[in-house]
Amino acid sequence: METPLPTALGDKTARPLARQLELHTVGDLLRHYPRRYIAHTQVTHSSDREDQRFRDKEHVTLLGTVHSVSGRRMRHRKGHITEATVVIGAQRLTCTFFNQPYRERDLQPGTRALFSGDLSRYKGGWQLAAPEFIVLGAGVSADLPGLIPIYPATKKLRSWVVMMAVRQVLDLLADPEDPLPEVLRAAHGLATLGDALRRVHLPDTWEEQKAARRRLVWDEAFGLQLAMAGRRASATSRPAPACPRREDGLAAAFDARLPFALTGAQTTVGESLAEVLAGTEPLNRLLQGDVGSGKTIVALRAMLQVVDSGRQAVLLAPTEVLAAQHARSLRAMLGSLGRAGELGADPDGHATRVTLLTGSLGAKARREALLDAQSGAAGIVVGTHAVIQQGVGFADLGLVVVDEQHRFGVHQRDELRSRPGTTTPHVLVMTATPIPRTVALTLYGDLDTSVLDELPAGRRPIATTAVPAGVKPRWLERAWERVHEEVAAGHQVYVVCPRIGEEGGEPGTEDDEPARAADDLLDPEADADEEPGPEARPPLAVAEVAPMLAAGPLAGLRLEVLHGRMPADEKDAVMRAFSEGKVDVLVATTVIEVGVDVPNATMMIIMDADRFGVSQLHQLRGRVGRGSASSSCLFVTEALEGSPALTRLERLAATPDGFEVSRLDLEVRDEGDVLGAQQSGRRSGLHMLSVLKHADLVAEARDEAREVVGADPTLARHPGLAGLVRSVVDEASAAFLDRL
Ligand code: ADP
Ligand code: MG
């Protein structure tokens, strides 16, 4: 499998595979699976059947020889037509191609090829309009597989060239060693690896290819789950510091002062966290909940329990803005309980300190923050991943809370946990956007899951509307009028743009934020040779929209901008002013996506909403509707009526539930993409696994993986399986574990 393709196939055949598809080894080629297959049950082998009769509209795959070919401009229509006359036994038919003049070169007289398409009448004979075809070289025609594989290919490298290369390789290849032990194959009804590879490429029947795929998908799912199980085993191999509850501690004082009742879900989940924190079995938990379900308080209560036992908790945020926002809101929630050592500390002596640690702190502030962490003066340290990982010392770290923002991965999560010592901290991971159970199983299979499936009482749904501004400019005018009305009623408004603008920043280059470019939504399967669309205008930018609004429709309102490229203290000042109600309209990028919590903000207008991902839009709109007043969110787009982009926005507008949204997100992403590193340009070990389609198989693989790892934690007795893990995770981890 490691054999270089030039060795196996010769330079001439190998070169285009490397150039066009980045396939360098036999293994690469064999993992370049067909995208689909053409069944050619009706293939006519040359003169076998003189009596072949064609039927109109029949789908056929035929083996024929090109008799003649010519191309010309069309007379009555614009464009070019290529016609090839193909001889099939005693019959002839015409293959026609529009605007593909290069077909003439592909189909020179004498070329033998498989043509597949729908028959129709043409000039008194039969034609196949724009058929798919595979040119056959010497020696290939004799034993075609029952299903002809169609590969992801490019204009320069046709699918059939890949097929022939695969064939050649398969002919030479001795059966590869199977990483799955026989018992496992038998238990799960799986084909051998050799069979699977052969049959995924050259199946004779649909059943064969199905069985082949099942085996290959299993390998991916199982490799992944073994990795997860291994991580889980190592994460919990050392004991955690026990943090028992105290009746008279901070947590109790905090609960007593809460201005509202916890939701049932918050209570239940809090209870289960408290129990685990009290013991030495490390907490290893994923906390899921929709935007606004109150995850932060659940996390804070857990942190306080840890502080009560004399230890520290750290909260990791993906960006500086978020870290600052978290620190601010934790301090606000704690009130006097968070002011240890300061004026206004809790008079009963209960108090801790929340210390912020980010990269943009000045040298002195940074030194103080580091000292706070090291000495234990800070019960709670909030910081960005980047900073905390740079060797911040803690006096006694009991709990790591990770606010996971699409992009954090297992590596980061493990860093603090894997520091040397006799214990390992408890870990609580919060996802900003809920993900369906099956997806959680795939991506967070190493964690146990708790779900906050209840919103605090009194929440009003956010009235969301898609505004097709291109078609209905009046709607947008009305939107700006509504902004004035909201402000007149004492409320505040966000206007969100996809881009910062100024100094020629590229689209999607908000560096300090978890924005996933709308590119994520591109279909990774899209043909590489598809024509690029007309030049789209760049997405709207804060730097352009803010002055336009200030001078035009929002003149007279107090308007500020916020984006990730502003200096930290400026960002902080703007955010504080907005929180304090001193700003009416905040024109921002997705820096406000998560964690920003201003209950008085009741309206959000998202410009060029089609440029954002579905989950991101849901997250964004969650910034409003946090108070008791009713709120609204507008998705403004120039997408045309009936276009997929507008339809997507309309569906999202009609879907208030985060779990539903994430399902929708997966659907529109074509979801193979969730795992796939295809589009990141990196070759991943995950080619086929689909978190939606293979949910059952993933669950099966997870159970098996936990069993295997339970008995053999390092896989020392299963070298094949260790290899499987490496093949899936080494390459893929960076590409996908860090993506969500
Ligand atoms: P999430 O992080 O899950 O999106 P937050 O923890 O930021 O949600 O909570 C959203 C808002 O709801 C915050 O203003 C918080 O103070 C408030 N909140 C949380 N729990 C409750 C509750 N049980 N009752 C009322 N308000 C709550
Ligand atoms: Mg939150």
PDB file of C-alpha atoms and ligand atoms in Angstrom, residues 258-264 266 289-298 326 329 333 403 430-432 452 455-457 459 594-599 619 622-623 626-627, ligand 1:
ATOM      1  CA  LEU A 258     -29.503  33.783  42.307  1.00  0.00           C
ATOM      2  CA  PRO A 259     -32.117  36.254  41.088  1.00  0.00           C
ATOM      3  CA  PHE A 260     -34.032  33.487  39.322  1.00  0.00           C
ATOM      4  CA  ALA A 261     -34.884  29.849  39.774  1.00  0.00           C
ATOM      5  CA  LEU A 262     -32.738  27.363  37.929  1.00  0.00           C
ATOM      6  CA  THR A 263     -34.482  25.451  35.207  1.00  0.00           C
ATOM      7  CA  GLY A 264     -35.210  21.808  35.872  1.00  0.00           C
ATOM      8  CA  GLN A 266     -29.956  23.137  35.038  1.00  0.00           C
ATOM      9  CA  GLY A 289     -27.681  23.085  25.268  1.00  0.00           C
ATOM     10  CA  ASP A 290     -29.222  25.520  22.904  1.00  0.00           C
ATOM     11  CA  VAL A 291     -28.208  29.142  22.836  1.00  0.00           C
ATOM     12  CA  GLY A 292     -29.597  30.779  25.949  1.00  0.00           C
ATOM     13  CA  SER A 293     -30.267  27.545  27.813  1.00  0.00           C
ATOM     14  CA  GLY A 294     -28.017  28.781  30.600  1.00  0.00           C
ATOM     15  CA  LYS A 295     -24.851  26.735  30.224  1.00  0.00           C
ATOM     16  CA  THR A 296     -22.681  29.414  31.766  1.00  0.00           C
ATOM     17  CA  ILE A 297     -24.401  29.270  35.115  1.00  0.00           C
ATOM     18  CA  VAL A 298     -24.170  25.521  35.186  1.00  0.00           C
ATOM     19  CA  HIS A 326     -16.791  35.545  29.983  1.00  0.00           C
ATOM     20  CA  SER A 329     -20.142  38.112  32.951  1.00  0.00           C
ATOM     21  CA  MET A 333     -22.918  37.066  38.178  1.00  0.00           C
ATOM     22  CA  ASP A 403     -16.122  26.793  25.848  1.00  0.00           C
ATOM     23  CA  MET A 430     -19.507  23.232  26.493  1.00  0.00           C
ATOM     24  CA  THR A 431     -20.592  23.360  22.890  1.00  0.00           C
ATOM     25  CA  ALA A 432     -21.952  26.659  21.721  1.00  0.00           C
ATOM     26  CA  LEU A 452     -29.849  21.289  28.927  1.00  0.00           C
ATOM     27  CA  LEU A 455     -34.956  27.276  28.235  1.00  0.00           C
ATOM     28  CA  PRO A 456     -35.404  29.548  31.257  1.00  0.00           C
ATOM     29  CA  ALA A 457     -39.022  30.449  31.867  1.00  0.00           C
ATOM     30  CA  ARG A 459     -38.146  33.442  27.200  1.00  0.00           C
ATOM     31  CA  VAL A 594     -20.951  33.777  21.328  1.00  0.00           C
ATOM     32  CA  GLY A 595     -21.106  34.759  24.911  1.00  0.00           C
ATOM     33  CA  VAL A 596     -22.112  38.355  24.402  1.00  0.00           C
ATOM     34  CA  ASP A 597     -24.975  38.818  26.768  1.00  0.00           C
ATOM     35  CA  VAL A 598     -26.906  42.078  26.722  1.00  0.00           C
ATOM     36  CA  PRO A 599     -30.528  41.360  27.629  1.00  0.00           C
ATOM     37  CA  GLN A 619     -25.706  31.345  17.358  1.00  0.00           C
ATOM     38  CA  GLY A 622     -29.150  33.861  20.170  1.00  0.00           C
ATOM     39  CA  ARG A 623     -27.572  37.174  21.179  1.00  0.00           C
ATOM     40  CA  ARG A 626     -32.107  37.162  26.315  1.00  0.00           C
ATOM     41  CA  GLY A 627     -34.399  39.418  28.264  1.00  0.00           C
TER      42      GLY A 627
HETATM   43  P1  ADP B   1     -25.868  29.852  26.965  1.00  0.00           P
HETATM   44  O1  ADP B   1     -24.426  30.027  27.295  1.00  0.00           O
HETATM   45  O2  ADP B   1     -26.355  28.468  27.202  1.00  0.00           O
HETATM   46  O3  ADP B   1     -26.214  30.363  25.619  1.00  0.00           O
HETATM   47  P2  ADP B   1     -26.171  31.637  29.109  1.00  0.00           P
HETATM   48  O4  ADP B   1     -25.579  30.826  30.148  1.00  0.00           O
HETATM   49  O5  ADP B   1     -25.350  32.724  28.516  1.00  0.00           O
HETATM   50  O6  ADP B   1     -26.715  30.728  27.959  1.00  0.00           O
HETATM   51  O7  ADP B   1     -27.536  32.241  29.649  1.00  0.00           O
HETATM   52  C1  ADP B   1     -28.298  33.101  28.881  1.00  0.00           C
HETATM   53  C2  ADP B   1     -28.984  34.133  29.732  1.00  0.00           C
HETATM   54  O8  ADP B   1     -29.984  33.522  30.523  1.00  0.00           O
HETATM   55  C3  ADP B   1     -28.070  34.814  30.708  1.00  0.00           C
HETATM   56  O9  ADP B   1     -28.434  36.170  30.762  1.00  0.00           O
HETATM   57  C4  ADP B   1     -28.357  34.139  32.021  1.00  0.00           C
HETATM   58  O10 ADP B   1     -28.112  34.964  33.104  1.00  0.00           O
HETATM   59  C5  ADP B   1     -29.814  33.819  31.891  1.00  0.00           C
HETATM   60  N1  ADP B   1     -30.247  32.651  32.647  1.00  0.00           N
HETATM   61  C6  ADP B   1     -29.565  31.498  32.797  1.00  0.00           C
HETATM   62  N2  ADP B   1     -30.285  30.618  33.525  1.00  0.00           N
HETATM   63  C7  ADP B   1     -31.461  31.219  33.809  1.00  0.00           C
HETATM   64  C8  ADP B   1     -32.653  30.813  34.519  1.00  0.00           C
HETATM   65  N3  ADP B   1     -32.747  29.614  35.087  1.00  0.00           N
HETATM   66  N4  ADP B   1     -33.664  31.698  34.602  1.00  0.00           N
HETATM   67  C9  ADP B   1     -33.564  32.915  34.030  1.00  0.00           C
HETATM   68  N5  ADP B   1     -32.485  33.352  33.354  1.00  0.00           N
HETATM   69  C10 ADP B   1     -31.442  32.522  33.234  1.00  0.00           C
END
